[in-house]
Amino acid sequence: NAGVTQTPKFQVLKTGQSMTLQCAQDMNHNSMYWYRQDPGMGLRLIYYSASEGTTDKGEVPNGYNVSRLNKREFSLRLESAAPSQTSVYFCASSEAGEGQLFFGEGSRLTVL
Amino acid sequence: QKEVEQDPGPLSVPEGAIVSLNCTYSNSAFQYFMWYRQYSRKGPELLMYTYSSGNKEDGRFTAQVDKSSKYISLFIRDSQPSDSATYLCAMSANQAGTALIFGKGTTLSVSS
């Protein structure tokens, strides 16, 4: 039972490079989320998708874009990476209107 | 004042000890309270979910909510080395996942 799958697990970028983090869930959940986790800052919501075809900004959306490709997949794109985007990124999903989130294992991104 | 406060620890206890983890909050509208457990280099996983005030027990874990004091606790009885992890409290005023506010987490180490 895969749950929420994120790729890649690790990535090193140079400042200015772009990349996309991929996320897929197999629980038939309507809602999907992207968080970043930084030491001393906790989990912060970047973007979310309440349902297929919709996306909205969270607490820290600057420098990121998202695409809800279909019900299963939600990707996060960094167009021009900055060192401040060095973080661990988590994708999560939930039933619509539910606060019980299911998280992936995380993607560790370092921007040099 | 931050919406959710959680002592980051670290908290070190011997195997078999009773552990108490706590969060305080300022928003009296919060009604849904969760505890997530996060092992090192893994994603958070939901441990306990409670609505409004009162206690909820699941095996060795008990979640307690005191809305009058704006204080929630997670008790772990007969702690095991496998309980060593970071524990995140989370809460929201409604059931929407987008409204979830996370604490920064308390790191627990249980020694054998």
Short mmCIF file of N, CA and C in Angstrom, two decimals, chain B residues 7-92:
data_model
loop_
_atom_site.label_atom_id
_atom_site.label_comp_id
_atom_site.label_asym_id
_atom_site.label_seq_id
_atom_site.Cartn_x
_atom_site.Cartn_y
_atom_site.Cartn_z
N ASP B 7 7.06 23.03 23.19
CA ASP B 7 8.45 22.98 23.64
C ASP B 7 9.22 22.00 22.76
N PRO B 8 10.31 22.46 22.11
CA PRO B 8 11.01 21.58 21.17
C PRO B 8 11.82 20.46 21.81
N GLY B 9 12.01 20.55 23.16
CA GLY B 9 12.84 19.55 23.81
C GLY B 9 14.31 19.81 23.51
N PRO B 10 15.16 18.77 23.42
CA PRO B 10 14.76 17.35 23.40
C PRO B 10 14.39 16.83 24.79
N LEU B 11 13.57 15.81 24.78
CA LEU B 11 13.13 15.15 25.99
C LEU B 11 13.71 13.74 25.98
N SER B 12 14.46 13.41 27.02
CA SER B 12 15.08 12.08 27.12
C SER B 12 14.55 11.35 28.33
N VAL B 13 14.05 10.13 28.13
CA VAL B 13 13.47 9.35 29.22
C VAL B 13 13.97 7.91 29.13
N PRO B 14 13.97 7.18 30.24
CA PRO B 14 14.32 5.75 30.18
C PRO B 14 13.12 4.93 29.73
N GLU B 15 13.40 3.78 29.19
CA GLU B 15 12.34 2.87 28.75
C GLU B 15 11.40 2.58 29.91
N GLY B 16 10.10 2.56 29.64
CA GLY B 16 9.10 2.30 30.67
C GLY B 16 8.54 3.54 31.33
N ALA B 17 9.14 4.69 31.10
CA ALA B 17 8.67 5.92 31.72
C ALA B 17 7.35 6.37 31.11
N ILE B 18 6.63 7.20 31.87
CA ILE B 18 5.44 7.87 31.33
C ILE B 18 5.89 9.22 30.77
N VAL B 19 5.50 9.48 29.54
CA VAL B 19 5.91 10.71 28.88
C VAL B 19 4.71 11.62 28.73
N SER B 20 4.94 12.90 28.97
CA SER B 20 3.89 13.90 28.76
C SER B 20 4.39 14.94 27.77
N LEU B 21 3.69 15.09 26.68
CA LEU B 21 4.02 16.09 25.66
C LEU B 21 2.87 17.09 25.60
N ASN B 22 3.21 18.37 25.45
CA ASN B 22 2.18 19.39 25.60
C ASN B 22 2.25 20.48 24.54
N CYS B 23 1.10 21.07 24.27
CA CYS B 23 1.00 22.25 23.40
C CYS B 23 0.02 23.23 24.02
N THR B 24 0.32 24.50 23.86
CA THR B 24 -0.65 25.54 24.23
C THR B 24 -1.03 26.30 22.98
N TYR B 25 -2.19 26.90 23.01
CA TYR B 25 -2.65 27.65 21.85
C TYR B 25 -3.41 28.88 22.28
N SER B 26 -3.58 29.80 21.35
CA SER B 26 -4.22 31.07 21.70
C SER B 26 -5.59 31.25 21.06
N ASN B 27 -5.89 30.51 20.01
CA ASN B 27 -7.13 30.70 19.27
C ASN B 27 -8.25 29.85 19.88
N SER B 28 -9.19 30.49 20.52
CA SER B 28 -10.26 29.77 21.20
C SER B 28 -11.21 29.08 20.21
N ALA B 29 -11.08 29.38 18.94
CA ALA B 29 -11.95 28.75 17.94
C ALA B 29 -11.49 27.33 17.57
N PHE B 30 -10.28 26.97 17.95
CA PHE B 30 -9.80 25.62 17.63
C PHE B 30 -10.69 24.57 18.26
N GLN B 31 -11.09 23.57 17.44
CA GLN B 31 -11.95 22.50 17.94
C GLN B 31 -11.38 21.12 17.62
N TYR B 32 -10.51 21.05 16.62
CA TYR B 32 -10.00 19.77 16.17
C TYR B 32 -8.52 19.71 16.52
N PHE B 33 -8.12 18.65 17.20
CA PHE B 33 -6.76 18.56 17.74
C PHE B 33 -6.15 17.23 17.34
N MET B 34 -4.93 17.30 16.85
CA MET B 34 -4.25 16.11 16.38
C MET B 34 -2.84 16.03 16.91
N TRP B 35 -2.35 14.82 17.00
CA TRP B 35 -0.94 14.57 17.27
C TRP B 35 -0.38 13.73 16.12
N TYR B 36 0.72 14.20 15.57
CA TYR B 36 1.43 13.46 14.53
C TYR B 36 2.78 13.01 15.09
N ARG B 37 3.22 11.85 14.66
CA ARG B 37 4.55 11.34 15.03
C ARG B 37 5.40 11.34 13.77
N GLN B 38 6.63 11.82 13.91
CA GLN B 38 7.55 11.87 12.78
C GLN B 38 8.88 11.24 13.15
N TYR B 39 9.17 10.10 12.53
CA TYR B 39 10.47 9.48 12.71
C TYR B 39 11.49 10.23 11.86
N SER B 40 12.76 10.07 12.26
CA SER B 40 13.83 10.78 11.57
C SER B 40 13.81 10.47 10.08
N ARG B 41 13.85 11.50 9.27
CA ARG B 41 13.90 11.40 7.81
C ARG B 41 12.67 10.70 7.21
N LYS B 42 11.53 10.83 7.92
CA LYS B 42 10.28 10.30 7.42
C LYS B 42 9.23 11.39 7.45
N GLY B 43 8.07 11.13 6.85
CA GLY B 43 6.98 12.08 6.92
C GLY B 43 6.17 11.90 8.19
N PRO B 44 5.46 12.95 8.62
CA PRO B 44 4.60 12.81 9.80
C PRO B 44 3.48 11.80 9.54
N GLU B 45 3.09 11.09 10.59
CA GLU B 45 1.95 10.17 10.50
C GLU B 45 0.99 10.48 11.63
N LEU B 46 -0.29 10.44 11.33
CA LEU B 46 -1.30 10.77 12.32
C LEU B 46 -1.32 9.73 13.43
N LEU B 47 -1.26 10.21 14.66
CA LEU B 47 -1.26 9.32 15.82
C LEU B 47 -2.60 9.38 16.55
N MET B 48 -3.08 10.58 16.80
CA MET B 48 -4.32 10.74 17.55
C MET B 48 -5.11 11.91 16.96
N TYR B 49 -6.44 11.78 17.01
CA TYR B 49 -7.31 12.83 16.49
C TYR B 49 -8.48 12.99 17.46
N THR B 50 -8.67 14.19 17.97
CA THR B 50 -9.76 14.42 18.90
C THR B 50 -10.53 15.67 18.52
N TYR B 51 -11.79 15.65 18.91
CA TYR B 51 -12.65 16.80 18.66
C TYR B 51 -13.10 17.38 19.99
N SER B 52 -12.97 18.67 20.14
CA SER B 52 -13.38 19.41 21.33
C SER B 52 -12.61 18.93 22.56
N SER B 53 -13.20 19.04 23.72
CA SER B 53 -12.49 18.72 24.96
C SER B 53 -12.63 17.24 25.32
N GLY B 54 -11.79 16.81 26.27
CA GLY B 54 -11.90 15.45 26.76
C GLY B 54 -10.67 14.63 26.47
N ASN B 55 -10.77 13.36 26.77
CA ASN B 55 -9.67 12.42 26.60
C ASN B 55 -9.99 11.41 25.52
N LYS B 56 -8.93 10.93 24.88
CA LYS B 56 -9.07 9.82 23.95
C LYS B 56 -7.90 8.89 24.15
N GLU B 57 -8.18 7.60 24.26
CA GLU B 57 -7.12 6.63 24.53
C GLU B 57 -7.01 5.66 23.37
N ASP B 58 -5.75 5.32 23.05
CA ASP B 58 -5.49 4.31 22.01
C ASP B 58 -4.24 3.56 22.41
N GLY B 59 -4.44 2.40 23.02
CA GLY B 59 -3.29 1.62 23.47
C GLY B 59 -2.52 2.36 24.54
N ARG B 60 -1.23 2.56 24.31
CA ARG B 60 -0.39 3.25 25.30
C ARG B 60 -0.49 4.77 25.21
N PHE B 61 -1.25 5.26 24.27
CA PHE B 61 -1.34 6.70 24.02
C PHE B 61 -2.67 7.27 24.50
N THR B 62 -2.60 8.42 25.17
CA THR B 62 -3.79 9.13 25.59
C THR B 62 -3.66 10.59 25.18
N ALA B 63 -4.65 11.10 24.46
CA ALA B 63 -4.68 12.51 24.10
C ALA B 63 -5.70 13.20 25.00
N GLN B 64 -5.30 14.36 25.49
CA GLN B 64 -6.15 15.11 26.41
C GLN B 64 -6.27 16.54 25.92
N VAL B 65 -7.48 17.07 25.94
CA VAL B 65 -7.72 18.44 25.49
C VAL B 65 -8.41 19.19 26.62
N ASP B 66 -7.87 20.33 26.98
CA ASP B 66 -8.49 21.21 27.96
C ASP B 66 -8.71 22.57 27.28
N LYS B 67 -9.90 22.76 26.75
CA LYS B 67 -10.15 23.98 26.00
C LYS B 67 -10.22 25.20 26.91
N SER B 68 -10.61 25.02 28.14
CA SER B 68 -10.69 26.17 29.04
C SER B 68 -9.31 26.75 29.31
N SER B 69 -8.29 25.89 29.30
CA SER B 69 -6.91 26.35 29.52
C SER B 69 -6.15 26.51 28.21
N LYS B 70 -6.77 26.16 27.11
CA LYS B 70 -6.12 26.17 25.79
C LYS B 70 -4.83 25.35 25.84
N TYR B 71 -4.98 24.10 26.19
CA TYR B 71 -3.82 23.24 26.49
C TYR B 71 -4.17 21.82 26.06
N ILE B 72 -3.28 21.20 25.27
CA ILE B 72 -3.49 19.81 24.91
C ILE B 72 -2.25 19.01 25.28
N SER B 73 -2.48 17.73 25.57
CA SER B 73 -1.38 16.86 26.00
C SER B 73 -1.48 15.51 25.29
N LEU B 74 -0.32 14.90 25.15
CA LEU B 74 -0.23 13.51 24.71
C LEU B 74 0.57 12.76 25.75
N PHE B 75 -0.04 11.71 26.33
CA PHE B 75 0.65 10.88 27.30
C PHE B 75 1.02 9.55 26.64
N ILE B 76 2.24 9.13 26.89
CA ILE B 76 2.69 7.82 26.42
C ILE B 76 3.05 7.00 27.65
N ARG B 77 2.34 5.89 27.83
CA ARG B 77 2.63 5.00 28.96
C ARG B 77 3.63 3.93 28.53
N ASP B 78 4.41 3.44 29.49
CA ASP B 78 5.36 2.36 29.22
C ASP B 78 6.15 2.65 27.93
N SER B 79 6.80 3.78 27.91
CA SER B 79 7.48 4.23 26.69
C SER B 79 8.54 3.21 26.24
N GLN B 80 8.68 3.11 24.92
CA GLN B 80 9.59 2.15 24.29
C GLN B 80 10.60 2.90 23.42
N PRO B 81 11.77 2.29 23.18
CA PRO B 81 12.72 2.95 22.28
C PRO B 81 12.11 3.28 20.92
N SER B 82 11.14 2.47 20.48
CA SER B 82 10.49 2.73 19.19
C SER B 82 9.61 3.98 19.22
N ASP B 83 9.37 4.53 20.40
CA ASP B 83 8.63 5.79 20.51
C ASP B 83 9.53 7.00 20.26
N SER B 84 10.82 6.78 20.13
CA SER B 84 11.75 7.89 19.88
C SER B 84 11.44 8.51 18.53
N ALA B 85 11.04 9.76 18.54
CA ALA B 85 10.56 10.45 17.34
C ALA B 85 10.29 11.90 17.71
N THR B 86 9.89 12.67 16.72
CA THR B 86 9.41 14.03 16.97
C THR B 86 7.89 14.01 16.93
N TYR B 87 7.27 14.62 17.94
CA TYR B 87 5.81 14.64 18.03
C TYR B 87 5.31 16.05 17.74
N LEU B 88 4.43 16.15 16.76
CA LEU B 88 3.89 17.44 16.34
C LEU B 88 2.42 17.52 16.76
N CYS B 89 2.07 18.59 17.44
CA CYS B 89 0.65 18.82 17.65
C CYS B 89 0.13 19.64 16.47
N ALA B 90 -1.16 19.50 16.21
CA ALA B 90 -1.79 20.27 15.13
C ALA B 90 -3.23 20.52 15.51
N MET B 91 -3.75 21.66 15.08
CA MET B 91 -5.12 21.98 15.46
C MET B 91 -5.76 22.91 14.45
N SER B 92 -7.09 22.94 14.45
CA SER B 92 -7.80 23.80 13.52
C SER B 92 -9.18 24.12 14.05
#
